[in-house]
Short mmCIF file of N, CA and C in Angstrom, two decimals:
data_model
loop_
_atom_site.label_atom_id
_atom_site.label_comp_id
_atom_site.label_asym_id
_atom_site.label_seq_id
_atom_site.Cartn_x
_atom_site.Cartn_y
_atom_site.Cartn_z
N MET A 35 30.71 35.09 104.50
CA MET A 35 31.39 35.36 105.76
C MET A 35 32.87 35.62 105.47
N LYS A 36 33.32 36.74 105.92
CA LYS A 36 34.71 37.12 105.68
C LYS A 36 35.56 36.75 106.90
N LEU A 37 36.68 36.04 106.64
CA LEU A 37 37.57 35.64 107.73
C LEU A 37 38.65 36.68 107.92
N ARG A 38 38.95 36.95 109.16
CA ARG A 38 40.01 37.92 109.47
C ARG A 38 41.22 37.17 109.98
N ALA A 39 42.37 37.66 109.64
CA ALA A 39 43.62 37.09 110.15
C ALA A 39 43.72 37.40 111.63
N PRO A 40 44.27 36.45 112.42
CA PRO A 40 44.41 36.73 113.85
C PRO A 40 45.35 37.90 114.09
N VAL A 41 45.05 38.65 115.11
CA VAL A 41 45.90 39.77 115.49
C VAL A 41 47.19 39.21 116.08
N ARG A 42 48.29 39.76 115.64
CA ARG A 42 49.59 39.30 116.14
C ARG A 42 49.66 39.47 117.65
N ASN A 43 50.18 38.46 118.32
CA ASN A 43 50.30 38.47 119.77
C ASN A 43 48.96 38.68 120.46
N SER A 44 47.92 38.07 119.88
CA SER A 44 46.59 38.27 120.42
C SER A 44 46.36 37.48 121.72
N VAL A 45 47.20 36.52 122.00
CA VAL A 45 47.05 35.76 123.24
C VAL A 45 47.65 36.58 124.36
N GLN A 46 46.83 36.90 125.33
CA GLN A 46 47.28 37.72 126.44
C GLN A 46 47.42 36.87 127.70
N ARG A 47 48.46 37.10 128.45
CA ARG A 47 48.65 36.43 129.73
C ARG A 47 47.79 37.14 130.76
N PRO A 48 47.03 36.38 131.56
CA PRO A 48 46.23 37.03 132.61
C PRO A 48 47.12 37.84 133.54
N ALA A 49 46.59 38.92 134.03
CA ALA A 49 47.37 39.81 134.90
C ALA A 49 47.85 39.09 136.15
N SER A 50 47.14 38.08 136.60
CA SER A 50 47.52 37.40 137.84
C SER A 50 48.57 36.30 137.62
N ALA A 51 48.89 36.00 136.36
CA ALA A 51 49.86 34.94 136.10
C ALA A 51 51.24 35.36 136.60
N PRO A 52 51.94 34.45 137.26
CA PRO A 52 53.27 34.81 137.75
C PRO A 52 54.26 34.97 136.62
N ARG A 53 55.18 35.87 136.81
CA ARG A 53 56.23 36.07 135.81
C ARG A 53 57.25 34.95 135.95
N PRO A 54 57.79 34.46 134.82
CA PRO A 54 58.79 33.40 134.92
C PRO A 54 60.04 33.87 135.65
N ARG A 55 60.58 33.01 136.52
CA ARG A 55 61.81 33.35 137.23
C ARG A 55 63.01 32.99 136.37
N SER A 56 64.10 33.66 136.58
CA SER A 56 65.34 33.34 135.88
C SER A 56 65.87 32.01 136.40
N THR A 57 66.27 31.17 135.48
CA THR A 57 66.87 29.89 135.86
C THR A 57 68.38 29.94 135.78
N LEU A 58 68.93 31.14 135.51
CA LEU A 58 70.38 31.27 135.38
C LEU A 58 71.14 30.85 136.65
N PRO A 59 70.68 31.19 137.87
CA PRO A 59 71.41 30.73 139.05
C PRO A 59 71.47 29.20 139.14
N ILE A 60 70.39 28.53 138.77
CA ILE A 60 70.38 27.07 138.78
C ILE A 60 71.32 26.54 137.72
N ALA A 61 71.28 27.15 136.53
CA ALA A 61 72.18 26.72 135.45
C ALA A 61 73.64 26.90 135.85
N ALA A 62 73.96 28.01 136.50
CA ALA A 62 75.33 28.26 136.93
C ALA A 62 75.77 27.22 137.96
N MET A 63 74.85 26.84 138.86
CA MET A 63 75.17 25.82 139.86
C MET A 63 75.43 24.47 139.19
N ILE A 64 74.59 24.10 138.23
CA ILE A 64 74.77 22.83 137.52
C ILE A 64 76.09 22.85 136.77
N TRP A 65 76.40 23.94 136.09
CA TRP A 65 77.65 24.04 135.33
C TRP A 65 78.86 23.95 136.26
N ARG A 66 78.78 24.64 137.38
CA ARG A 66 79.89 24.65 138.35
C ARG A 66 80.11 23.25 138.92
N ASP A 67 79.03 22.52 139.19
CA ASP A 67 79.13 21.19 139.79
C ASP A 67 79.50 20.11 138.78
N ALA A 68 79.31 20.38 137.50
CA ALA A 68 79.66 19.41 136.46
C ALA A 68 81.18 19.36 136.30
N ARG A 69 81.65 18.29 135.73
CA ARG A 69 83.10 18.14 135.54
C ARG A 69 83.40 17.83 134.08
N SER A 70 84.66 17.80 133.78
CA SER A 70 85.11 17.53 132.41
C SER A 70 84.48 16.24 131.89
N ALA A 71 84.16 16.22 130.61
CA ALA A 71 83.53 15.05 130.00
C ALA A 71 84.54 13.96 129.63
N HIS A 72 85.83 14.28 129.73
CA HIS A 72 86.87 13.30 129.36
C HIS A 72 86.78 12.06 130.25
N SER A 73 86.81 10.90 129.63
CA SER A 73 86.81 9.61 130.32
C SER A 73 85.60 9.43 131.24
N THR A 74 84.45 9.91 130.80
CA THR A 74 83.22 9.76 131.58
C THR A 74 82.15 9.09 130.73
N LEU A 75 80.98 8.97 131.29
CA LEU A 75 79.84 8.41 130.59
C LEU A 75 79.51 9.21 129.34
N VAL A 76 79.77 10.51 129.33
CA VAL A 76 79.52 11.34 128.15
C VAL A 76 80.33 10.83 126.97
N GLU A 77 81.61 10.63 127.18
CA GLU A 77 82.47 10.16 126.10
C GLU A 77 82.02 8.78 125.61
N ARG A 78 81.72 7.89 126.53
CA ARG A 78 81.26 6.55 126.14
C ARG A 78 79.93 6.62 125.40
N TRP A 79 79.03 7.49 125.86
CA TRP A 79 77.72 7.64 125.23
C TRP A 79 77.86 8.13 123.80
N LEU A 80 78.70 9.15 123.58
CA LEU A 80 78.92 9.67 122.23
C LEU A 80 79.49 8.60 121.31
N LYS A 81 80.50 7.89 121.79
CA LYS A 81 81.14 6.85 120.98
C LYS A 81 80.17 5.70 120.69
N SER A 82 79.26 5.39 121.63
CA SER A 82 78.30 4.31 121.40
C SER A 82 77.31 4.65 120.29
N ARG A 83 77.22 5.93 119.96
CA ARG A 83 76.35 6.38 118.88
C ARG A 83 77.15 6.78 117.65
N ASP A 84 78.36 6.27 117.57
CA ASP A 84 79.27 6.53 116.44
C ASP A 84 79.53 8.00 116.22
N LEU A 85 79.58 8.76 117.31
CA LEU A 85 79.93 10.18 117.25
C LEU A 85 81.35 10.34 117.77
N ASN A 86 82.19 10.93 116.96
CA ASN A 86 83.58 11.14 117.34
C ASN A 86 83.68 12.43 118.15
N PRO A 87 83.95 12.32 119.45
CA PRO A 87 84.02 13.54 120.28
C PRO A 87 85.06 14.55 119.77
N ALA A 88 86.13 14.07 119.19
CA ALA A 88 87.17 14.99 118.69
C ALA A 88 86.67 15.81 117.51
N ALA A 89 85.65 15.34 116.81
CA ALA A 89 85.12 16.06 115.65
C ALA A 89 84.13 17.15 116.04
N LEU A 90 83.70 17.17 117.28
CA LEU A 90 82.77 18.20 117.74
C LEU A 90 83.47 19.54 117.84
N PRO A 91 82.76 20.66 117.57
CA PRO A 91 83.39 21.96 117.77
C PRO A 91 83.80 22.11 119.24
N GLY A 92 85.06 22.29 119.47
CA GLY A 92 85.57 22.39 120.83
C GLY A 92 85.87 21.03 121.45
N GLY A 93 85.54 19.96 120.73
CA GLY A 93 85.79 18.61 121.25
C GLY A 93 85.06 18.39 122.56
N LEU A 94 85.60 17.53 123.38
CA LEU A 94 84.98 17.25 124.68
C LEU A 94 85.09 18.43 125.64
N ASN A 95 85.97 19.40 125.33
CA ASN A 95 86.09 20.57 126.21
C ASN A 95 84.81 21.41 126.21
N ALA A 96 83.98 21.27 125.18
CA ALA A 96 82.74 22.04 125.10
C ALA A 96 81.62 21.38 125.90
N LEU A 97 81.86 20.17 126.37
CA LEU A 97 80.83 19.42 127.10
C LEU A 97 81.29 19.16 128.52
N ARG A 98 80.34 18.98 129.39
CA ARG A 98 80.64 18.58 130.77
C ARG A 98 79.73 17.43 131.18
N TYR A 99 80.12 16.77 132.23
CA TYR A 99 79.36 15.64 132.75
C TYR A 99 78.92 15.94 134.18
N HIS A 100 77.65 15.75 134.43
CA HIS A 100 77.12 15.91 135.78
C HIS A 100 76.57 14.56 136.21
N PRO A 101 77.17 13.94 137.23
CA PRO A 101 76.74 12.60 137.63
C PRO A 101 75.36 12.55 138.28
N ALA A 102 74.88 13.66 138.81
CA ALA A 102 73.57 13.70 139.48
C ALA A 102 72.88 15.03 139.18
N CYS A 103 72.64 15.27 137.92
CA CYS A 103 72.03 16.54 137.49
C CYS A 103 70.56 16.57 137.90
N PRO A 104 70.10 17.69 138.47
CA PRO A 104 68.68 17.79 138.81
C PRO A 104 67.82 17.59 137.56
N ALA A 105 66.92 16.61 137.62
CA ALA A 105 66.09 16.30 136.46
C ALA A 105 64.61 16.62 136.70
N LEU A 106 64.21 16.70 137.95
CA LEU A 106 62.82 16.99 138.27
C LEU A 106 62.77 17.82 139.55
N TRP A 107 62.04 18.94 139.47
CA TRP A 107 61.89 19.83 140.61
C TRP A 107 60.43 19.87 141.01
N GLU A 108 60.19 19.96 142.30
CA GLU A 108 58.83 20.12 142.80
C GLU A 108 58.87 21.05 144.01
N ARG A 109 58.13 22.13 143.93
CA ARG A 109 58.08 23.12 145.01
C ARG A 109 59.48 23.61 145.41
N GLY A 110 60.32 23.83 144.43
CA GLY A 110 61.65 24.36 144.69
C GLY A 110 62.66 23.35 145.19
N ARG A 111 62.32 22.07 145.23
CA ARG A 111 63.24 21.05 145.71
C ARG A 111 63.49 20.02 144.62
N VAL A 112 64.69 19.49 144.59
CA VAL A 112 65.04 18.46 143.62
C VAL A 112 64.42 17.14 144.05
N CYS A 113 63.65 16.54 143.14
CA CYS A 113 62.99 15.26 143.44
C CYS A 113 63.67 14.09 142.74
N LEU A 114 64.40 14.37 141.67
CA LEU A 114 65.02 13.32 140.88
C LEU A 114 66.31 13.85 140.27
N THR A 115 67.36 13.05 140.31
CA THR A 115 68.61 13.39 139.65
C THR A 115 68.97 12.27 138.68
N ALA A 116 69.79 12.59 137.69
CA ALA A 116 70.23 11.60 136.72
C ALA A 116 71.56 12.05 136.13
N PRO A 117 72.39 11.12 135.68
CA PRO A 117 73.62 11.50 134.99
C PRO A 117 73.26 12.27 133.71
N ALA A 118 73.99 13.32 133.41
CA ALA A 118 73.64 14.13 132.25
C ALA A 118 74.86 14.76 131.60
N MET A 119 74.73 15.00 130.30
CA MET A 119 75.70 15.77 129.54
C MET A 119 75.16 17.19 129.48
N VAL A 120 76.00 18.17 129.79
CA VAL A 120 75.56 19.57 129.76
C VAL A 120 76.49 20.38 128.86
N VAL A 121 75.90 21.39 128.24
CA VAL A 121 76.64 22.29 127.36
C VAL A 121 76.35 23.71 127.82
N GLY A 122 77.39 24.49 128.09
CA GLY A 122 77.21 25.87 128.49
C GLY A 122 77.39 26.81 127.31
N MET A 123 76.60 27.88 127.28
CA MET A 123 76.75 28.91 126.26
C MET A 123 77.14 30.19 126.96
N ALA A 124 78.17 30.84 126.45
CA ALA A 124 78.69 32.03 127.12
C ALA A 124 78.81 33.19 126.14
N LYS A 125 78.80 34.39 126.70
CA LYS A 125 79.08 35.57 125.89
C LYS A 125 80.55 35.53 125.50
N ILE A 126 80.85 35.73 124.25
CA ILE A 126 82.24 35.65 123.78
C ILE A 126 83.09 36.73 124.43
N ALA A 127 82.56 37.95 124.54
CA ALA A 127 83.34 39.07 125.07
C ALA A 127 83.71 38.88 126.54
N THR A 128 82.82 38.28 127.32
CA THR A 128 83.07 38.22 128.76
C THR A 128 83.27 36.80 129.29
N SER A 129 82.95 35.79 128.49
CA SER A 129 83.02 34.39 128.90
C SER A 129 82.08 34.07 130.05
N SER A 130 81.11 34.94 130.31
CA SER A 130 80.17 34.67 131.39
C SER A 130 79.04 33.79 130.88
N LEU A 131 78.64 32.85 131.71
CA LEU A 131 77.60 31.91 131.35
C LEU A 131 76.28 32.64 131.15
N ILE A 132 75.63 32.41 130.00
CA ILE A 132 74.34 33.04 129.75
C ILE A 132 73.23 32.01 129.61
N LYS A 133 73.60 30.78 129.30
CA LYS A 133 72.58 29.76 129.11
C LYS A 133 73.22 28.39 129.29
N LEU A 134 72.43 27.45 129.73
CA LEU A 134 72.90 26.09 129.90
C LEU A 134 71.94 25.17 129.18
N ARG A 135 72.48 24.35 128.32
CA ARG A 135 71.65 23.36 127.63
C ARG A 135 72.03 22.00 128.16
N GLY A 136 71.11 21.29 128.64
CA GLY A 136 71.41 19.99 129.20
C GLY A 136 70.18 19.11 129.17
N GLY A 137 70.18 18.19 130.07
CA GLY A 137 69.04 17.31 130.15
C GLY A 137 69.18 16.08 129.30
N TRP A 138 70.32 15.91 128.69
CA TRP A 138 70.53 14.67 127.95
C TRP A 138 70.87 13.62 128.98
N GLN A 139 69.86 12.96 129.46
CA GLN A 139 70.10 11.94 130.49
C GLN A 139 70.76 10.74 129.83
N LEU A 140 71.85 10.36 130.41
CA LEU A 140 72.67 9.31 129.82
C LEU A 140 72.36 7.97 130.43
N SER A 141 72.22 7.00 129.60
CA SER A 141 72.04 5.63 130.09
C SER A 141 73.14 4.77 129.49
N THR A 142 73.54 3.78 130.23
CA THR A 142 74.62 2.92 129.75
C THR A 142 74.09 1.83 128.87
#
């Protein structure tokens, strides 16, 4: 019996499957509502793990703190919020937000 290698991208999405929606508007809202990480739970959290915020690329200016970041959505509504550290990624040429990395729920 001869084995054949799988065809690249052989997994097909059913035609009826919904296309993923862009989460950029939600990311922009979270970024806009977040505030500087200076003197917040983010700074304390980093220091509690022996991470020097000043040694990070961009320092604390690269991070933001959201005291009630949406953590769980159901049917388009926020069901759970939690304090979180968020990091925005932007296009260098335009400084426009292209992606948001977050979800680091902070506990004291």
